[in-house]
PDB file of C-alpha atoms in Angstrom:
ATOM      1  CA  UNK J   1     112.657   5.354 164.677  1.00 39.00           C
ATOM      2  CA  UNK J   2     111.628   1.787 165.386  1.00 42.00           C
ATOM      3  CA  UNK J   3     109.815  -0.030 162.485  1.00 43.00           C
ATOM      4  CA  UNK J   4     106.361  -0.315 165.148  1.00 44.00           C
ATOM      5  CA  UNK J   5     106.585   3.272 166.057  1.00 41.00           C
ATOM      6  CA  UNK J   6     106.159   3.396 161.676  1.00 42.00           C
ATOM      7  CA  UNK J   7     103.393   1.387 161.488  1.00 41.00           C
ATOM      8  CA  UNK J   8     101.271   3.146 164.305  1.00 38.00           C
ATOM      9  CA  UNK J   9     102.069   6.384 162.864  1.00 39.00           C
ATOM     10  CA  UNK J  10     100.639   5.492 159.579  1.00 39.00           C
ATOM     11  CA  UNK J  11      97.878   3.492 161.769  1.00 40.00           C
ATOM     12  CA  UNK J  12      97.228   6.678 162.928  1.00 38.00           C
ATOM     13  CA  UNK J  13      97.082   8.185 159.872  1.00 38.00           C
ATOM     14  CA  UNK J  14      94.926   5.639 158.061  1.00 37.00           C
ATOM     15  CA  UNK J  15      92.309   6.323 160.755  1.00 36.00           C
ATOM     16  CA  UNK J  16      91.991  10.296 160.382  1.00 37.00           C
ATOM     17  CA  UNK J  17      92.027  10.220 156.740  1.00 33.00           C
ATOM     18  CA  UNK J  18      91.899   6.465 155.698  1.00 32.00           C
ATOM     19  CA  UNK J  19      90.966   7.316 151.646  1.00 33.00           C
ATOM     20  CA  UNK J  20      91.310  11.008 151.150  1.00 33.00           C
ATOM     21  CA  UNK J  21      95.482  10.581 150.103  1.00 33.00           C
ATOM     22  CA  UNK J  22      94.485   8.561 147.323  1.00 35.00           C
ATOM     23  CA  UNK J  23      91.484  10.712 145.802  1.00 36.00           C
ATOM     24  CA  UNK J  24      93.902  12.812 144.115  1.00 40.00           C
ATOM     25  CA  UNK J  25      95.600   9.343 141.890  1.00 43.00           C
ATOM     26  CA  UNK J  26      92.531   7.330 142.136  1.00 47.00           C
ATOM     27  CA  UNK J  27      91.113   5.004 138.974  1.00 53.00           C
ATOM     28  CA  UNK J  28      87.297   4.282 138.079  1.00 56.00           C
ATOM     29  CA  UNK J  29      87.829   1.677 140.845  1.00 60.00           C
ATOM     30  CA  UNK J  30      88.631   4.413 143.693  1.00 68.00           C
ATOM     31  CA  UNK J  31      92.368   2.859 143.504  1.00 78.00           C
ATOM     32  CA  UNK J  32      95.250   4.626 141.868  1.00 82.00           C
ATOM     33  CA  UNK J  33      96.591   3.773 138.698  1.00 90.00           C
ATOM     34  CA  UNK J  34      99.426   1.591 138.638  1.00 94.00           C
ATOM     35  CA  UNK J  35     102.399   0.825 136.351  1.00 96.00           C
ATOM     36  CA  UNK J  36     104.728  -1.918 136.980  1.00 97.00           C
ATOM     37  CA  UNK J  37     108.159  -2.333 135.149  1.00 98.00           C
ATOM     38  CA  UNK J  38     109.685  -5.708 135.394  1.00 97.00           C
ATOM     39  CA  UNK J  39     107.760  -9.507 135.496  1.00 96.00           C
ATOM     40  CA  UNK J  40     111.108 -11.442 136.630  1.00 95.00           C
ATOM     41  CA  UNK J  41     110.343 -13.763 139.449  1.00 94.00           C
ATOM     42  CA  UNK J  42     109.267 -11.481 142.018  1.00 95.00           C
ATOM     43  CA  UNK J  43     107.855  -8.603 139.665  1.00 95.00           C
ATOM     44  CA  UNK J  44     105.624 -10.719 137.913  1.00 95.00           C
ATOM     45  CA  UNK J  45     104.485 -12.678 141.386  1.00 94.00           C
ATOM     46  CA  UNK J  46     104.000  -8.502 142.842  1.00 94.00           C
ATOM     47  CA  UNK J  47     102.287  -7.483 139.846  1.00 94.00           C
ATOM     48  CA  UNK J  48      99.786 -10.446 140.176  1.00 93.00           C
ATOM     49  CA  UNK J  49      98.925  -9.442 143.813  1.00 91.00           C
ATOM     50  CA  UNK J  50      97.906  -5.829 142.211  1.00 91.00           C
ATOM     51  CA  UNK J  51      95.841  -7.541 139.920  1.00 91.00           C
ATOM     52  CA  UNK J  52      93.699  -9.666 142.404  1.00 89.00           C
ATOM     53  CA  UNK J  53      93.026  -6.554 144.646  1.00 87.00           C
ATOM     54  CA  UNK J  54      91.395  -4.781 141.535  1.00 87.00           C
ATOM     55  CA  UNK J  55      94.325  -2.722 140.620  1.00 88.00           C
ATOM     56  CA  UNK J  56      94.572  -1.190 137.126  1.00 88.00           C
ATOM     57  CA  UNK J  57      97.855  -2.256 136.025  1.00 94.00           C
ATOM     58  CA  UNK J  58      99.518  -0.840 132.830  1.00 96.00           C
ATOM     59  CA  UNK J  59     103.099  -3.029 132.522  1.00 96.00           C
ATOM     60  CA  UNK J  60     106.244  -3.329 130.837  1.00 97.00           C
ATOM     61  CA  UNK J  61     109.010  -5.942 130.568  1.00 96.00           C
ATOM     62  CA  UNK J  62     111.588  -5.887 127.766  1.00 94.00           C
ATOM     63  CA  UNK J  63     111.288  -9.708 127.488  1.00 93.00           C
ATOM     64  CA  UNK J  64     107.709  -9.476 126.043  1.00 87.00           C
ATOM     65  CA  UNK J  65     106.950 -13.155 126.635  1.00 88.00           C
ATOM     66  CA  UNK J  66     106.710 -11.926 130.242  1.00 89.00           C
ATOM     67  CA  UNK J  67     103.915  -9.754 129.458  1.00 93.00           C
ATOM     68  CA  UNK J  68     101.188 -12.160 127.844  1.00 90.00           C
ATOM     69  CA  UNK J  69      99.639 -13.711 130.706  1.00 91.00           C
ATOM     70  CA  UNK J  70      99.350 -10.562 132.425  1.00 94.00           C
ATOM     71  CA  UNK J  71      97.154  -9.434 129.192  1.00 92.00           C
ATOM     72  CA  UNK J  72      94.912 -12.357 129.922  1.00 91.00           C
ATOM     73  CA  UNK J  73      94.253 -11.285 133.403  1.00 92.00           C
ATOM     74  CA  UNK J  74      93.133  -7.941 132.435  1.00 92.00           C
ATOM     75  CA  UNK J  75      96.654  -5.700 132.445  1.00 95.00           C
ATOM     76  CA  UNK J  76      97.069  -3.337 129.924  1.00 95.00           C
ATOM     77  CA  UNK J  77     100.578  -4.064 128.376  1.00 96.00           C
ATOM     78  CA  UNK J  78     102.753  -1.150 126.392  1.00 97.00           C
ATOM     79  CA  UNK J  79     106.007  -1.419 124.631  1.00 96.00           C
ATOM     80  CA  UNK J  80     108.288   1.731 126.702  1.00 97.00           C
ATOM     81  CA  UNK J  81     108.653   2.459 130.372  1.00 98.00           C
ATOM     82  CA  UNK J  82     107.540   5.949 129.288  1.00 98.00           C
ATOM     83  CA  UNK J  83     104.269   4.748 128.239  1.00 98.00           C
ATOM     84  CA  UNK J  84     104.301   2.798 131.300  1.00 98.00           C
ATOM     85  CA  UNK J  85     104.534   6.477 133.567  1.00 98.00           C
ATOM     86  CA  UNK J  86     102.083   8.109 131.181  1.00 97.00           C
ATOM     87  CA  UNK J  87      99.450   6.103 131.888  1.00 94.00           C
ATOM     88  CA  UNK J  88      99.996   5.648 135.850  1.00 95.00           C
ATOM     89  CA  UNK J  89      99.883   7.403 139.184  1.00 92.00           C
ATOM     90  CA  UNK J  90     102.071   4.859 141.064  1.00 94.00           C
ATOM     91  CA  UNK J  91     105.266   3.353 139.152  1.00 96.00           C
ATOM     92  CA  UNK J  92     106.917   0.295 140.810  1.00 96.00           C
ATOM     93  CA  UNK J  93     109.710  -0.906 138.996  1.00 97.00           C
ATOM     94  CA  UNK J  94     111.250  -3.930 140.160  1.00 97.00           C
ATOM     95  CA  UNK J  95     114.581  -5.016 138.092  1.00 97.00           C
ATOM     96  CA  UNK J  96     117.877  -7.309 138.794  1.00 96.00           C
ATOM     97  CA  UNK J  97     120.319  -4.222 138.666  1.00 97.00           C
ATOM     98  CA  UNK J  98     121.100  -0.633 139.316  1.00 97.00           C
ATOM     99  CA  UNK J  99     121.951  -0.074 135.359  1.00 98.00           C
ATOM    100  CA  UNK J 100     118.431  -1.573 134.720  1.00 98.00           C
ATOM    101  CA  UNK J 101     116.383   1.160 136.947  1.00 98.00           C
ATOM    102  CA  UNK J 102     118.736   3.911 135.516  1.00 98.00           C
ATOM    103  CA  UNK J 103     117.979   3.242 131.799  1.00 98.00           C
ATOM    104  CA  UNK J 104     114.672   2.247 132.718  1.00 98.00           C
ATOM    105  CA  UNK J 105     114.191   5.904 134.677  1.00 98.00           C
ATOM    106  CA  UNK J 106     116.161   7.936 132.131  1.00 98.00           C
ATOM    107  CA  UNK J 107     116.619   5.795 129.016  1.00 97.00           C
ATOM    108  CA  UNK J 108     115.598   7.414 125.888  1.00 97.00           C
ATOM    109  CA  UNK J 109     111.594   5.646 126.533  1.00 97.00           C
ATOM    110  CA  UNK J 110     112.510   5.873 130.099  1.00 98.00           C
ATOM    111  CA  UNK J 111     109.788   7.107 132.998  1.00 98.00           C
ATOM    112  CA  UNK J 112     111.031  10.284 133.191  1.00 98.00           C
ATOM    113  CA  UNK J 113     110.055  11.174 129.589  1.00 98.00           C
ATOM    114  CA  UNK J 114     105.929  10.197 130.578  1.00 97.00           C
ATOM    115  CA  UNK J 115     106.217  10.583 134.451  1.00 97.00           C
ATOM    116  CA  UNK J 116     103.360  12.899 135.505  1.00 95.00           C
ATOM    117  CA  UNK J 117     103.219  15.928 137.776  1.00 94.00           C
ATOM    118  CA  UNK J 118     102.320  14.133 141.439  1.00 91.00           C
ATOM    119  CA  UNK J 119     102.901  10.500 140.235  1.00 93.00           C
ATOM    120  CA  UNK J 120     105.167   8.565 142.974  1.00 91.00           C
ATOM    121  CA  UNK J 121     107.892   6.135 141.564  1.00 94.00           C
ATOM    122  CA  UNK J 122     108.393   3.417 143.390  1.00 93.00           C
ATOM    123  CA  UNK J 123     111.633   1.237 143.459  1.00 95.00           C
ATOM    124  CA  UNK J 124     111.843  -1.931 144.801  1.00 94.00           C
ATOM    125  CA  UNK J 125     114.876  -3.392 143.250  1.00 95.00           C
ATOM    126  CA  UNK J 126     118.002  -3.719 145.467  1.00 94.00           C
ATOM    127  CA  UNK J 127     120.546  -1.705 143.836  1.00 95.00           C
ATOM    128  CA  UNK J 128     123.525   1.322 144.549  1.00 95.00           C
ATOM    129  CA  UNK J 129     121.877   3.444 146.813  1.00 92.00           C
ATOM    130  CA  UNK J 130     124.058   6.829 144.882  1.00 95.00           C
ATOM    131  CA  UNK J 131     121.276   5.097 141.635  1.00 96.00           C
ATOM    132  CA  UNK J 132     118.711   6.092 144.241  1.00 94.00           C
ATOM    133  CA  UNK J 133     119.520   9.182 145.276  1.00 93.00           C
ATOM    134  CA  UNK J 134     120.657   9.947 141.394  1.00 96.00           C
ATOM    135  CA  UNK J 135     116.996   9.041 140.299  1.00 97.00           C
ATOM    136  CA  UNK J 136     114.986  10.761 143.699  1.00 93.00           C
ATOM    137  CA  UNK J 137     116.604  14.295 142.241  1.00 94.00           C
ATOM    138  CA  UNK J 138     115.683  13.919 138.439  1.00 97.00           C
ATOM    139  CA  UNK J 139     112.109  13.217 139.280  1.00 96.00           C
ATOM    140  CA  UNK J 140     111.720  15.367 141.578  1.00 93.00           C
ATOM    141  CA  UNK J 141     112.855  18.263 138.812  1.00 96.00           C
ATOM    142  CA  UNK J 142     109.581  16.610 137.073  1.00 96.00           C
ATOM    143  CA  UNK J 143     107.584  17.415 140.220  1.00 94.00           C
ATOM    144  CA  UNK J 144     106.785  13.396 141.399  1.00 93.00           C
ATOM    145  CA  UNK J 145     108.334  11.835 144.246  1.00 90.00           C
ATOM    146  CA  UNK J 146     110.613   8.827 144.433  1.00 92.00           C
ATOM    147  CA  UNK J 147     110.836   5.894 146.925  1.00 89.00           C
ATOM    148  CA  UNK J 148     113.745   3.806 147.561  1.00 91.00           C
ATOM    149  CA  UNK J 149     111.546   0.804 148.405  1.00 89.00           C
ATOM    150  CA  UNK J 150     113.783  -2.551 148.538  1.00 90.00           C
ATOM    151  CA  UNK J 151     111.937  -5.783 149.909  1.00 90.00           C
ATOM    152  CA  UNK J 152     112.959  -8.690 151.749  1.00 87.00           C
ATOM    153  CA  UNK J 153     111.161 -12.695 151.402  1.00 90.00           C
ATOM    154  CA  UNK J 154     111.645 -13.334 147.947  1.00 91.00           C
ATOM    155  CA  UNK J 155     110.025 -15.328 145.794  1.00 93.00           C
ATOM    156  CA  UNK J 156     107.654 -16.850 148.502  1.00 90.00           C
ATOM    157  CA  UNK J 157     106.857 -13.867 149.764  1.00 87.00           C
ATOM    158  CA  UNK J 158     106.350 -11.951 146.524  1.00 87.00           C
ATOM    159  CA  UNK J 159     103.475 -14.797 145.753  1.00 89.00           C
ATOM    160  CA  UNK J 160     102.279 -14.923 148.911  1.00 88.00           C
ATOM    161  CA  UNK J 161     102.181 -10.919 148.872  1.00 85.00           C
ATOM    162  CA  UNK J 162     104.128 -11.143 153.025  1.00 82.00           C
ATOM    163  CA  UNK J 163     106.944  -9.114 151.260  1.00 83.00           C
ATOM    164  CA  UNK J 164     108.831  -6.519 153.777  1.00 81.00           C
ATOM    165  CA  UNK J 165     109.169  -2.982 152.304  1.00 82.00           C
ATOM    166  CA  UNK J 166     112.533  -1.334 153.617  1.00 81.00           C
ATOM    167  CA  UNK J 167     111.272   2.421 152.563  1.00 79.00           C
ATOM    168  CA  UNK J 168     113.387   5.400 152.668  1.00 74.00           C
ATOM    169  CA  UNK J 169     111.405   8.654 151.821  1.00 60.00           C
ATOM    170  CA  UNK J 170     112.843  12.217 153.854  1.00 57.00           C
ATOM    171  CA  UNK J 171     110.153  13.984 153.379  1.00 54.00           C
ATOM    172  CA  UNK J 172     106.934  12.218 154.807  1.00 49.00           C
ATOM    173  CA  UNK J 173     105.735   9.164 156.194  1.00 41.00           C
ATOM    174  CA  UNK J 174     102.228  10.008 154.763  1.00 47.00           C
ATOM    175  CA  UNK J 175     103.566   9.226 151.389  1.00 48.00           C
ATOM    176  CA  UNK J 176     104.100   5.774 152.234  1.00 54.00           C
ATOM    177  CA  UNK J 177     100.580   5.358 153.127  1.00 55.00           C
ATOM    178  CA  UNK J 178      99.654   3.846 149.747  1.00 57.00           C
ATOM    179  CA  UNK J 179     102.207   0.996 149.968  1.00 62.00           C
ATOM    180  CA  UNK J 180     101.487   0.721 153.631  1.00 59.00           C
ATOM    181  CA  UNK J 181      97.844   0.347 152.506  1.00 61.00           C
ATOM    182  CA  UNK J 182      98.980  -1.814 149.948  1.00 61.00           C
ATOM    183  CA  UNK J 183     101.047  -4.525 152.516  1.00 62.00           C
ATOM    184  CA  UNK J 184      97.835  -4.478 154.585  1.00 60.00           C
ATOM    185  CA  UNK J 185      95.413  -5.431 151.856  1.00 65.00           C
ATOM    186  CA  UNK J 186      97.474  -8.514 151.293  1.00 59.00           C
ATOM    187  CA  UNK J 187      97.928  -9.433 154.359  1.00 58.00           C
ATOM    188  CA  UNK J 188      94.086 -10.146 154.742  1.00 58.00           C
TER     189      UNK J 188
END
């Protein structure tokens, strides 16, 4: 499948139903809540795209220094990635290396101990695809959803929110539709 025939099937999808998949997850705000694991150079420039488009952000970083100015700007910070999954419907980690998303997914605070029931994990670091496969099957046994989300532009793209999501999901396109919805947003 072409990446345009993608992006007119979630075109199309966006126009039948254009809010309805994220009533389920959504906040006070109508937007689901997010949780974002890792404010290196491109998380932290991600994370503050979330937060200008009125996204409820709870984050974690293990370098704690990382997390300040993100309390400033209205981000609820906690101290496990567990806590992290707890309090979110969408979970984007974004870390330098495949052992960093595997103890962050099943470390002893790891998301898998707080992910909820319907929550979709989202993985945007660029790591072993086996580590994403590994991690798709143990959430799925705690009935959320996984995507292998790498992205492509780097730091000027993570601040200037252009980023290119390379998503692999079997099941559905229609799951993508938040991030799709996402890229769109900051694009305008």
């Amino acid at each position: 499948m072409s990446s345009g025939s993608f992006g007119v099937r979630l075109q199309r999808t966006l126009s039948r139903n254009p809010i309805g998949l994220l009533r389920r997850h959504a906040s006070s705000n109508g937007k689901p809540s997010v949780g974002f694991i890792g404010l290196g150079n491109m998380g932290s420039n991600m994370a503050k795209n979330l937060i200008k488009k009125e996204y409820t952000l709870t984050l974690y970083d293990v370098q704690s220094a990382s997390t300040a100015k993100f309390e400033k700007l209205g981000a609820t910070v906690v101290t496990t990635p567990a806590e992290v999954a707890s309090c979110s419907d969408r979970i984007i980690t974004m870390l330098p290396a495949s052992q960093h998303v595997k103890t962050a997914f099943t470390g002893s605070d790891g998301i898998l101990k707080g992910i909820k029931e319907g929550a979709i994990a989202i993985d945007c670091s660029t790591i072993d695809p086996d580590v994403s496969k590994e991690i798709a099957v143990l959430t799925k046994e705690k009935g959320a959803s996984f995507l292998d989300a790498p992205v492509s532009g780097g730091v000027g793209a993570a601040t200037g929110g252009t980023l290119t999501f390379m998503v692999e999901q079997r099941k559905s396109v229609i799951t993508c539709f938040w991030l799709y919805q996402w890229w769109v947003q900051q694009r305008q």
